PDB file of C-alpha atoms in Angstrom:
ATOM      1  CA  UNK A  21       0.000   0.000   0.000  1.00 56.00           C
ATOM      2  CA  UNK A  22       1.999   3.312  -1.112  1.00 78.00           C
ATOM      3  CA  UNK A  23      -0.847   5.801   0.338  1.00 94.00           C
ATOM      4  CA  UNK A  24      -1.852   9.027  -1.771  1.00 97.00           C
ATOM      5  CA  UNK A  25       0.798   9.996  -3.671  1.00 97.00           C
ATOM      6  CA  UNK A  26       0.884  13.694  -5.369  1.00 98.00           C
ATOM      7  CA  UNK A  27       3.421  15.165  -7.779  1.00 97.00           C
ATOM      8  CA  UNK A  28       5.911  17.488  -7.834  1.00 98.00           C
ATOM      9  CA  UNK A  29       6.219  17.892  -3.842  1.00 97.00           C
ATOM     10  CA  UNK A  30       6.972  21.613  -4.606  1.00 97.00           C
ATOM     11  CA  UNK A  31       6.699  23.575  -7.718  1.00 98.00           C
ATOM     12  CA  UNK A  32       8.133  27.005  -8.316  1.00 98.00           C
ATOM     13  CA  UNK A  33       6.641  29.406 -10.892  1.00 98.00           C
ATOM     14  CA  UNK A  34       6.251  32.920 -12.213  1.00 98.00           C
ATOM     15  CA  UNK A  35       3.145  34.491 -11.893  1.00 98.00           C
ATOM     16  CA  UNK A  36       0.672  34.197 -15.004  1.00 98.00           C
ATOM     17  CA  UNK A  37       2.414  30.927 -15.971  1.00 98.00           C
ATOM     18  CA  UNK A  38       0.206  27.647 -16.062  1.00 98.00           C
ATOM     19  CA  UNK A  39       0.895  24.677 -13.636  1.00 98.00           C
ATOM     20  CA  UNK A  40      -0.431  21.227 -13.180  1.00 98.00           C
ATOM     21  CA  UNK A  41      -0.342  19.364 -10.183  1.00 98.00           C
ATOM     22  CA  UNK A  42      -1.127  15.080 -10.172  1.00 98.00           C
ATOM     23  CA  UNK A  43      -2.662  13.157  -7.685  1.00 98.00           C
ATOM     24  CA  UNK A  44      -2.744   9.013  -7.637  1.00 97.00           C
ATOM     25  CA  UNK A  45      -5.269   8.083  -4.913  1.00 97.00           C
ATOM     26  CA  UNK A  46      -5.134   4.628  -2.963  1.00 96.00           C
ATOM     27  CA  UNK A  47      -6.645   2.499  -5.872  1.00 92.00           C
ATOM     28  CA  UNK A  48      -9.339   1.348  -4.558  1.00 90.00           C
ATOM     29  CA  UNK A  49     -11.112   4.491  -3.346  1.00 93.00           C
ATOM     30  CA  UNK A  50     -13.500   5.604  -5.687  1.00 92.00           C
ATOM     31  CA  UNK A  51     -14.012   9.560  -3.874  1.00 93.00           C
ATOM     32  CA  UNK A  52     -11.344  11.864  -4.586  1.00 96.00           C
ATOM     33  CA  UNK A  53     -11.081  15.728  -3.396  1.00 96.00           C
ATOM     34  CA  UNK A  54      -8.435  18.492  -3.816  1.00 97.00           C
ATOM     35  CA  UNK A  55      -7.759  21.379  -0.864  1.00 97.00           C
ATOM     36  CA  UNK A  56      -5.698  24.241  -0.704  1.00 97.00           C
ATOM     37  CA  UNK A  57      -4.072  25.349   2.665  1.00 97.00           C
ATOM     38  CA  UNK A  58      -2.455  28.276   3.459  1.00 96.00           C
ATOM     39  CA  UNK A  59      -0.296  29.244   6.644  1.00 93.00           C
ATOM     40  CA  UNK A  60      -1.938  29.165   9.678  1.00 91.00           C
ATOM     41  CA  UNK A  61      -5.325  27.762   7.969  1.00 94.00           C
ATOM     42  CA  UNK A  62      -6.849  24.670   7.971  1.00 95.00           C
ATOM     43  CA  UNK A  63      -7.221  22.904   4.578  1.00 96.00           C
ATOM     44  CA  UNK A  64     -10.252  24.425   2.537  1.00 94.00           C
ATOM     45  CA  UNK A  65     -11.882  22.211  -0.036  1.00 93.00           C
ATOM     46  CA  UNK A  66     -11.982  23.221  -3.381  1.00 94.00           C
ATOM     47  CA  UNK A  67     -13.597  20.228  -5.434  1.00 94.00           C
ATOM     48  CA  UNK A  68     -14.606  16.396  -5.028  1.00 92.00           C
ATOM     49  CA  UNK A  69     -14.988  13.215  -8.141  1.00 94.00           C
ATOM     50  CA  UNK A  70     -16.911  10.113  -7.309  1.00 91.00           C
ATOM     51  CA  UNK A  71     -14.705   8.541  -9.949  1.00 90.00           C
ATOM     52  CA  UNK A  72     -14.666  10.244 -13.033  1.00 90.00           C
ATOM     53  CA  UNK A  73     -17.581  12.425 -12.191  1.00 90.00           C
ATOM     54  CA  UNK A  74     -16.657  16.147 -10.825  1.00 89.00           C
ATOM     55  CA  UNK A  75     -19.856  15.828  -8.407  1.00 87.00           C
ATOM     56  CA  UNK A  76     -18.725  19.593  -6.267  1.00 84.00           C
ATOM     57  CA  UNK A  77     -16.563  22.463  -6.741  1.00 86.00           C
ATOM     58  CA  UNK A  78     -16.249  25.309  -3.836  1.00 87.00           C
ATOM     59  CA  UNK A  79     -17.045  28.633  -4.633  1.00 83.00           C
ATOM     60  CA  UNK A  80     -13.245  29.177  -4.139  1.00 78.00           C
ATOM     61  CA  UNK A  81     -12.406  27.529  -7.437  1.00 83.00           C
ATOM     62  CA  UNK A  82     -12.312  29.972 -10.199  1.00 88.00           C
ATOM     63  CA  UNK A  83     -12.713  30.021 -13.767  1.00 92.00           C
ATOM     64  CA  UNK A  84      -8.717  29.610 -13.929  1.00 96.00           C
ATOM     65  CA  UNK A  85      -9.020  26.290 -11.802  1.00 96.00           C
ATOM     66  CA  UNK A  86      -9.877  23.022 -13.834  1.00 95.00           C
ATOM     67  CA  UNK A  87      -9.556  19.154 -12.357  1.00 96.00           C
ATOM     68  CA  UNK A  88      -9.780  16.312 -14.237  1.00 95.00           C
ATOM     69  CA  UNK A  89     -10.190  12.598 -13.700  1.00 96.00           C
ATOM     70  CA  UNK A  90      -9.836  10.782 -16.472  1.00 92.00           C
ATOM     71  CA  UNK A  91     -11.416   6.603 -16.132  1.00 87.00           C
ATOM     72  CA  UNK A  92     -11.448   7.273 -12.377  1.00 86.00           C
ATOM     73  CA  UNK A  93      -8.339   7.086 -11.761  1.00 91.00           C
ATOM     74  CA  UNK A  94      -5.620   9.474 -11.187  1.00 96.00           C
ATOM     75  CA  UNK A  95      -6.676  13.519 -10.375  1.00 97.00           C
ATOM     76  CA  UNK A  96      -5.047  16.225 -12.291  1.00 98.00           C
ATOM     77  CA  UNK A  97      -5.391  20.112 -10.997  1.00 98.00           C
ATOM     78  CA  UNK A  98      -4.227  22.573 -13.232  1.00 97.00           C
ATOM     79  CA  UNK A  99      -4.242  26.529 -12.589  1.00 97.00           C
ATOM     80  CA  UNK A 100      -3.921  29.086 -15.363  1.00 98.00           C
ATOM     81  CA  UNK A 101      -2.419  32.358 -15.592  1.00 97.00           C
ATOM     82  CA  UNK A 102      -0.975  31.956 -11.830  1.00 98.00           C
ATOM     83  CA  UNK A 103      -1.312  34.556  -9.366  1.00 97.00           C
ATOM     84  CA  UNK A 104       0.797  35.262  -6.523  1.00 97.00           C
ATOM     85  CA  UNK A 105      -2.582  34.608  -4.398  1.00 96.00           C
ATOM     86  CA  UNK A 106      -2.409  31.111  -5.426  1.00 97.00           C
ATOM     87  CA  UNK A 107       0.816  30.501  -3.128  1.00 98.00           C
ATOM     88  CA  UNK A 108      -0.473  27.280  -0.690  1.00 97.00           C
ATOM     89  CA  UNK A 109      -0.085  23.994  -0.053  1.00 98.00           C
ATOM     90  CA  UNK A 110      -2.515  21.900  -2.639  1.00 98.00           C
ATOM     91  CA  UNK A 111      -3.588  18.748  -0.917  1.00 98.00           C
ATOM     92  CA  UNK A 112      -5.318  15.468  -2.216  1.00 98.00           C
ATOM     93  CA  UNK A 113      -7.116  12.998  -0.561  1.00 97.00           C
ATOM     94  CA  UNK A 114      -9.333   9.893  -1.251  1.00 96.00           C
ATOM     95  CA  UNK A 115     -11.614   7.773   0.660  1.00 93.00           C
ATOM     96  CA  UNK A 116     -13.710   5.082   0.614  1.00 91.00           C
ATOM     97  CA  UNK A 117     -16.912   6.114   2.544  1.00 86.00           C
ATOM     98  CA  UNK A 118     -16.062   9.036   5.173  1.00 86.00           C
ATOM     99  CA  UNK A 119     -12.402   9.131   6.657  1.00 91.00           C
ATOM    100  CA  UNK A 120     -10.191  10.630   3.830  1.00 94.00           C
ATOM    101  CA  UNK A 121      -6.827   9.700   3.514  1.00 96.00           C
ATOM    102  CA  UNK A 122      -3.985  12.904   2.797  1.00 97.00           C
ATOM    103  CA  UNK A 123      -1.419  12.781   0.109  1.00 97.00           C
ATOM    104  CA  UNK A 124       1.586  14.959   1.117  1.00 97.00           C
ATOM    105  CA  UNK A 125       0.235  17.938  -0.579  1.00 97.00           C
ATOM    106  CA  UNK A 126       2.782  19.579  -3.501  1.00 98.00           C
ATOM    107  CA  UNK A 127       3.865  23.660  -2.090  1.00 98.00           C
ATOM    108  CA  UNK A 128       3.487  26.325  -4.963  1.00 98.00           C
ATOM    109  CA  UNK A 129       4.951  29.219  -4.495  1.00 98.00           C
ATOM    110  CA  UNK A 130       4.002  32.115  -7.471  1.00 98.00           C
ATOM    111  CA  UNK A 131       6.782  34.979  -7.529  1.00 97.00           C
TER     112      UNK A 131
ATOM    113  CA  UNK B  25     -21.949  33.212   8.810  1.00 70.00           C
ATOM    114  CA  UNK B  26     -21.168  29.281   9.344  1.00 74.00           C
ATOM    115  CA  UNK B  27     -17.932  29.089  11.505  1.00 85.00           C
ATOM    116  CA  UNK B  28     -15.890  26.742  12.771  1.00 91.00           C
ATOM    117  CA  UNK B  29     -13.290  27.642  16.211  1.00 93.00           C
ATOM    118  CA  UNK B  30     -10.752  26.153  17.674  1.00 94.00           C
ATOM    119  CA  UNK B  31      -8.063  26.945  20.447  1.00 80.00           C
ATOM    120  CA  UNK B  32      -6.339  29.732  18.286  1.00 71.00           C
ATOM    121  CA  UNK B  33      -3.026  30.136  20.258  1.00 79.00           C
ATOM    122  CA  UNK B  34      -0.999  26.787  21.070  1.00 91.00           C
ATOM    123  CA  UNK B  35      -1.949  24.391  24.006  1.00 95.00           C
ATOM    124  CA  UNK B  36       1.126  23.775  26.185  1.00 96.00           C
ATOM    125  CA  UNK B  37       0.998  20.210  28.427  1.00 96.00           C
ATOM    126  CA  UNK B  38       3.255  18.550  30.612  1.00 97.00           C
ATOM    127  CA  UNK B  39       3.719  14.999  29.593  1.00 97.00           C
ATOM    128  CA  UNK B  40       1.640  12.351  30.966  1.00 97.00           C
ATOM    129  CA  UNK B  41      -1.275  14.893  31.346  1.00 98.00           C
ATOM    130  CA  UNK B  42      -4.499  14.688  29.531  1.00 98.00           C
ATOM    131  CA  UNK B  43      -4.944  16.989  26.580  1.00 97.00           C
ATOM    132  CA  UNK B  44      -8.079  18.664  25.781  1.00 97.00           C
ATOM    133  CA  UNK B  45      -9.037  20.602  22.213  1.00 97.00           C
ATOM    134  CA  UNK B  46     -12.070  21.789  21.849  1.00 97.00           C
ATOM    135  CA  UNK B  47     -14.081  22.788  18.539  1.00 96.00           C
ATOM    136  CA  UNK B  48     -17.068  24.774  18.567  1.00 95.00           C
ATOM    137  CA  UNK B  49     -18.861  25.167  15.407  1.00 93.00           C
ATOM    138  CA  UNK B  50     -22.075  27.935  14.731  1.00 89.00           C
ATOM    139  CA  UNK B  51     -24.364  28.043  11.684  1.00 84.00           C
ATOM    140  CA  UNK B  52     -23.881  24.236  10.913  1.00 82.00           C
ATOM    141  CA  UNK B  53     -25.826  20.902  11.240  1.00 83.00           C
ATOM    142  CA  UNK B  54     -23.067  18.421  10.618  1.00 84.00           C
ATOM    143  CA  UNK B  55     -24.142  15.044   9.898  1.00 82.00           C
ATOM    144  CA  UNK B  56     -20.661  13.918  11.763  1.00 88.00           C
ATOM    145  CA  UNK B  57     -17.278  15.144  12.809  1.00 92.00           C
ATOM    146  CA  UNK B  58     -13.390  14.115  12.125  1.00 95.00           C
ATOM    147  CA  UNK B  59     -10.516  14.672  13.755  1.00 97.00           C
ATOM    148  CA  UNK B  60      -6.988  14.965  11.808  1.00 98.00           C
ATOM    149  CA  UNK B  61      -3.424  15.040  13.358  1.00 98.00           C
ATOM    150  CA  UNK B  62      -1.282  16.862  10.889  1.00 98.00           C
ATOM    151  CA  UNK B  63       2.672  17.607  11.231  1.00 97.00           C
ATOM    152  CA  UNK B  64       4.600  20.162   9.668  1.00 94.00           C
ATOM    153  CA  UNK B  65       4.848  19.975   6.020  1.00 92.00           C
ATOM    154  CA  UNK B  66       2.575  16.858   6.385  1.00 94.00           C
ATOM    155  CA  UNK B  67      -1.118  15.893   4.694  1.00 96.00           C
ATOM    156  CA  UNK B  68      -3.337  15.474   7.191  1.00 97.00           C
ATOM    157  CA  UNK B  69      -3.583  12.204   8.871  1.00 97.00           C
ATOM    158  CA  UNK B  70      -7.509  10.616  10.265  1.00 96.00           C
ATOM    159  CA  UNK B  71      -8.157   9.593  13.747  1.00 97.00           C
ATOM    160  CA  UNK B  72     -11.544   9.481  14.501  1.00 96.00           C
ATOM    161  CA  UNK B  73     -14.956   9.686  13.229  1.00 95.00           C
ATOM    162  CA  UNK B  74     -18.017  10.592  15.760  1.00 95.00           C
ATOM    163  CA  UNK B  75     -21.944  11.063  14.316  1.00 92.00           C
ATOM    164  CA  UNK B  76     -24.282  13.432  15.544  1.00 88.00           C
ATOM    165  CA  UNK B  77     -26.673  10.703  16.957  1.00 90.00           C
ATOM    166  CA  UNK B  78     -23.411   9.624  19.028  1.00 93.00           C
ATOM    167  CA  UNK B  79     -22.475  10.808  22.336  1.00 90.00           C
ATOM    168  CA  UNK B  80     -18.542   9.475  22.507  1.00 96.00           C
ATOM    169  CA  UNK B  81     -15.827   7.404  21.233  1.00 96.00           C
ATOM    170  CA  UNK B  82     -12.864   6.573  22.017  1.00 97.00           C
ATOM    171  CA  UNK B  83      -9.374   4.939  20.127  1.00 96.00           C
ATOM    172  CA  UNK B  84      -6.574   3.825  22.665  1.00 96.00           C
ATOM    173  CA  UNK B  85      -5.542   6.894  24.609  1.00 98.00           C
ATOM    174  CA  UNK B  86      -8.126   9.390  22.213  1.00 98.00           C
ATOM    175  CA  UNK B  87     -11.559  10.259  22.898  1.00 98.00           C
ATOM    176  CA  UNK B  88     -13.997  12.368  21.306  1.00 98.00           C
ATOM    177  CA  UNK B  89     -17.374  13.626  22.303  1.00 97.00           C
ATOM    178  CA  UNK B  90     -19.747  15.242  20.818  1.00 94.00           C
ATOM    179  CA  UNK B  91     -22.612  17.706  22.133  1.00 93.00           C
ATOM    180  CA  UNK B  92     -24.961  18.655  19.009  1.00 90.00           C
ATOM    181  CA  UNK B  93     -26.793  21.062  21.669  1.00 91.00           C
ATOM    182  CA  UNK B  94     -24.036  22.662  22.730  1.00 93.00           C
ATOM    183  CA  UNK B  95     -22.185  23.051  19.312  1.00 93.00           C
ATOM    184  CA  UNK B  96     -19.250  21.486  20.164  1.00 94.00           C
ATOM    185  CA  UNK B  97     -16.272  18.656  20.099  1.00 95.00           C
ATOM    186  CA  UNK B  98     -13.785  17.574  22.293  1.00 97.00           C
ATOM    187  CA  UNK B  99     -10.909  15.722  21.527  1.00 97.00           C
ATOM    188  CA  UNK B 100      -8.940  14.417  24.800  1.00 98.00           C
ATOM    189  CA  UNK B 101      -5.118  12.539  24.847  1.00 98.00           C
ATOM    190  CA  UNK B 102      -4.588  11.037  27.635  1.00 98.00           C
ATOM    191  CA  UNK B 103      -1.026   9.805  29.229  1.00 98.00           C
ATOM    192  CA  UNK B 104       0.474  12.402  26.499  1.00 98.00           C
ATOM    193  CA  UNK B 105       3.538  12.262  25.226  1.00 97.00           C
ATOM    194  CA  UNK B 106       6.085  14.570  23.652  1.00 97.00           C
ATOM    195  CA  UNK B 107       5.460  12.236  20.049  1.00 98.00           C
ATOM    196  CA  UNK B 108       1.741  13.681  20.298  1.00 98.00           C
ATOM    197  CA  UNK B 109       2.726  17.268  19.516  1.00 98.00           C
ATOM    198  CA  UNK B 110       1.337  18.357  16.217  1.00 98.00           C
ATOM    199  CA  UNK B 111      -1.522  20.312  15.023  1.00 97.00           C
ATOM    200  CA  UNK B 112      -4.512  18.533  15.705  1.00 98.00           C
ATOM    201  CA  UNK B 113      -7.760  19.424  12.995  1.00 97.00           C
ATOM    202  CA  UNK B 114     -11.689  19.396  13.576  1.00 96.00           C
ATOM    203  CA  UNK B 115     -13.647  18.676  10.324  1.00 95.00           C
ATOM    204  CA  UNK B 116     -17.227  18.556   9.503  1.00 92.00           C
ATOM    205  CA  UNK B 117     -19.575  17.242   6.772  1.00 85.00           C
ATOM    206  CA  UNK B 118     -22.911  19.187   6.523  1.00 76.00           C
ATOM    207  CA  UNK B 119     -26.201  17.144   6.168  1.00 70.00           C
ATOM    208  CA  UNK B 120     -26.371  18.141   2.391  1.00 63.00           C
ATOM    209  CA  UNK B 121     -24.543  15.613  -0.013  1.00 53.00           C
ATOM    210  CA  UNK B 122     -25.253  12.775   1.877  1.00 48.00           C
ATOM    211  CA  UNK B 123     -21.838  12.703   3.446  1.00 44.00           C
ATOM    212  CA  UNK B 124     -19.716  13.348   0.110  1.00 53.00           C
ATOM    213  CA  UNK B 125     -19.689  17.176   0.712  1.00 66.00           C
ATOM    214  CA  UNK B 126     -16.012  17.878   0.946  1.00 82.00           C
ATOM    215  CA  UNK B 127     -14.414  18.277   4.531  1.00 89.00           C
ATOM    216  CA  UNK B 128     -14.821  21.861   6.196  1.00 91.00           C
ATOM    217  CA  UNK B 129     -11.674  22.465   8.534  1.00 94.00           C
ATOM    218  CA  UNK B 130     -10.964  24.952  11.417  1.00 95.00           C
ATOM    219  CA  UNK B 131      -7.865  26.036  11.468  1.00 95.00           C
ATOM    220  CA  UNK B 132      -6.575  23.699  14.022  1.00 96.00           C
ATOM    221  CA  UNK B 133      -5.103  23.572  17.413  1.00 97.00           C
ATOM    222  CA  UNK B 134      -1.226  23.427  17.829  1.00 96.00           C
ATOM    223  CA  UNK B 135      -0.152  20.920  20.727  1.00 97.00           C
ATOM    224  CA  UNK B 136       3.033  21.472  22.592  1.00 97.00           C
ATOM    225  CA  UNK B 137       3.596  18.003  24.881  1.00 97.00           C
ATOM    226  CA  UNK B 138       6.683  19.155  27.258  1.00 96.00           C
ATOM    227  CA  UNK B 139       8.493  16.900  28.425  1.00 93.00           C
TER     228      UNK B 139
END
């Protein structure tokens, strides 16, 4: 069992750049969700796939945020034309039913 | 406005002592509660689970109630030890979803076990 795994642990970029985050949950967990944290905060959800169906997105996720999962599998996050605002930890996490299990989260930092 | 509070500033505890968080939430009817340990530069990990029609439950040295009146959790470690210092989560799903809403954190309590 190798847990949630994300990728890159860190990513550094300039602002209005495009990145793209991965997440591979544990395989057999069919609910997926993304969350961004910032310093000091605790992890605020931004969207959630019952396999490959994006079933909720927060009201935090704008028009420059997109997640995909493609055959239920693997998440992918991608934000365009970066802002310096988007600096946080971006976490992933699956589950079975209710307890969700953490990846270790990839830190962007936007200069 | 919903809200969720926890201890802001960091809860200092001699070892051996018991430890107790508490999380108060307004505006919310949560259909249960989680707890999360998380560490420095660490996802957060699960440790319990408690439902509103539930009054308590407990994992080795943790325990968690759970008082829908008064709008509140606590989350107790007994026999603490210095390896229990972390930052220690309350999460709730809303009624609404049917339990796939995503998590809604506070911000988290940071325990100090001294030695």
């Amino acid at each position: 069992d190798t847990g949630v795994s994300q990728n890159p642990r860190h990513k550094i970029t300039k602002r209005g750049q495009n990145v793209t985050f991965r997440c591979d949950p544990i395989s057999e967990h069919n609910r997926l969700y993304w969350y961004r944290q910032t310093l000091g905060q605790g992890p605020e959800f931004l969207t959630y796939f019952q396999n490959e169906a994006q079933l909720e997105k927060s009201r935090l996720l704008s028009d420059r945020f997109s997640a995909e999962r493609p055959k239920g599998s693997f998440s992918t996050l991608e934000i365009q034309r970066t802002e310096q605002g988007d600096s946080a930890m971006y976490l992933c996490a699956s589950s079975p039913l209710d307890e969700q299990f953490f990846g270790p989260g990839t830190r962007l930092t936007v200069l | 406005s919903q809200k969720i509070e926890q201890n802001s500033e960091a809860l200092n505890i001699q070892e051996g002592k018991t430890a107790t968080l508490t999380c108060n939430y307004t505006n919310y009817s949560p259909a249960y509660l989680q707890w999360y340990r998380q560490d420095p530069g660490r996802g957060p990990v699960f440790l319990l689970l408690i439902r509103e029609n539930e009054k308590e439950k407990r994992k080795e040295r943790l325990k968690v109630t759970f008082d829908t009146t008064l709008k509140q959790s606590l989350f107790h470690i007994t026999a603490s030890q210095p390896a229990d210092s972390a930052t220690y989560l309350c999460a709730l799903v809303p009624h609404s979803g049917g339990g796939a809403d995503g998590l809604t954190f506070g911000k988290g309590t940071h325990l100090i076990i001294q030695p």
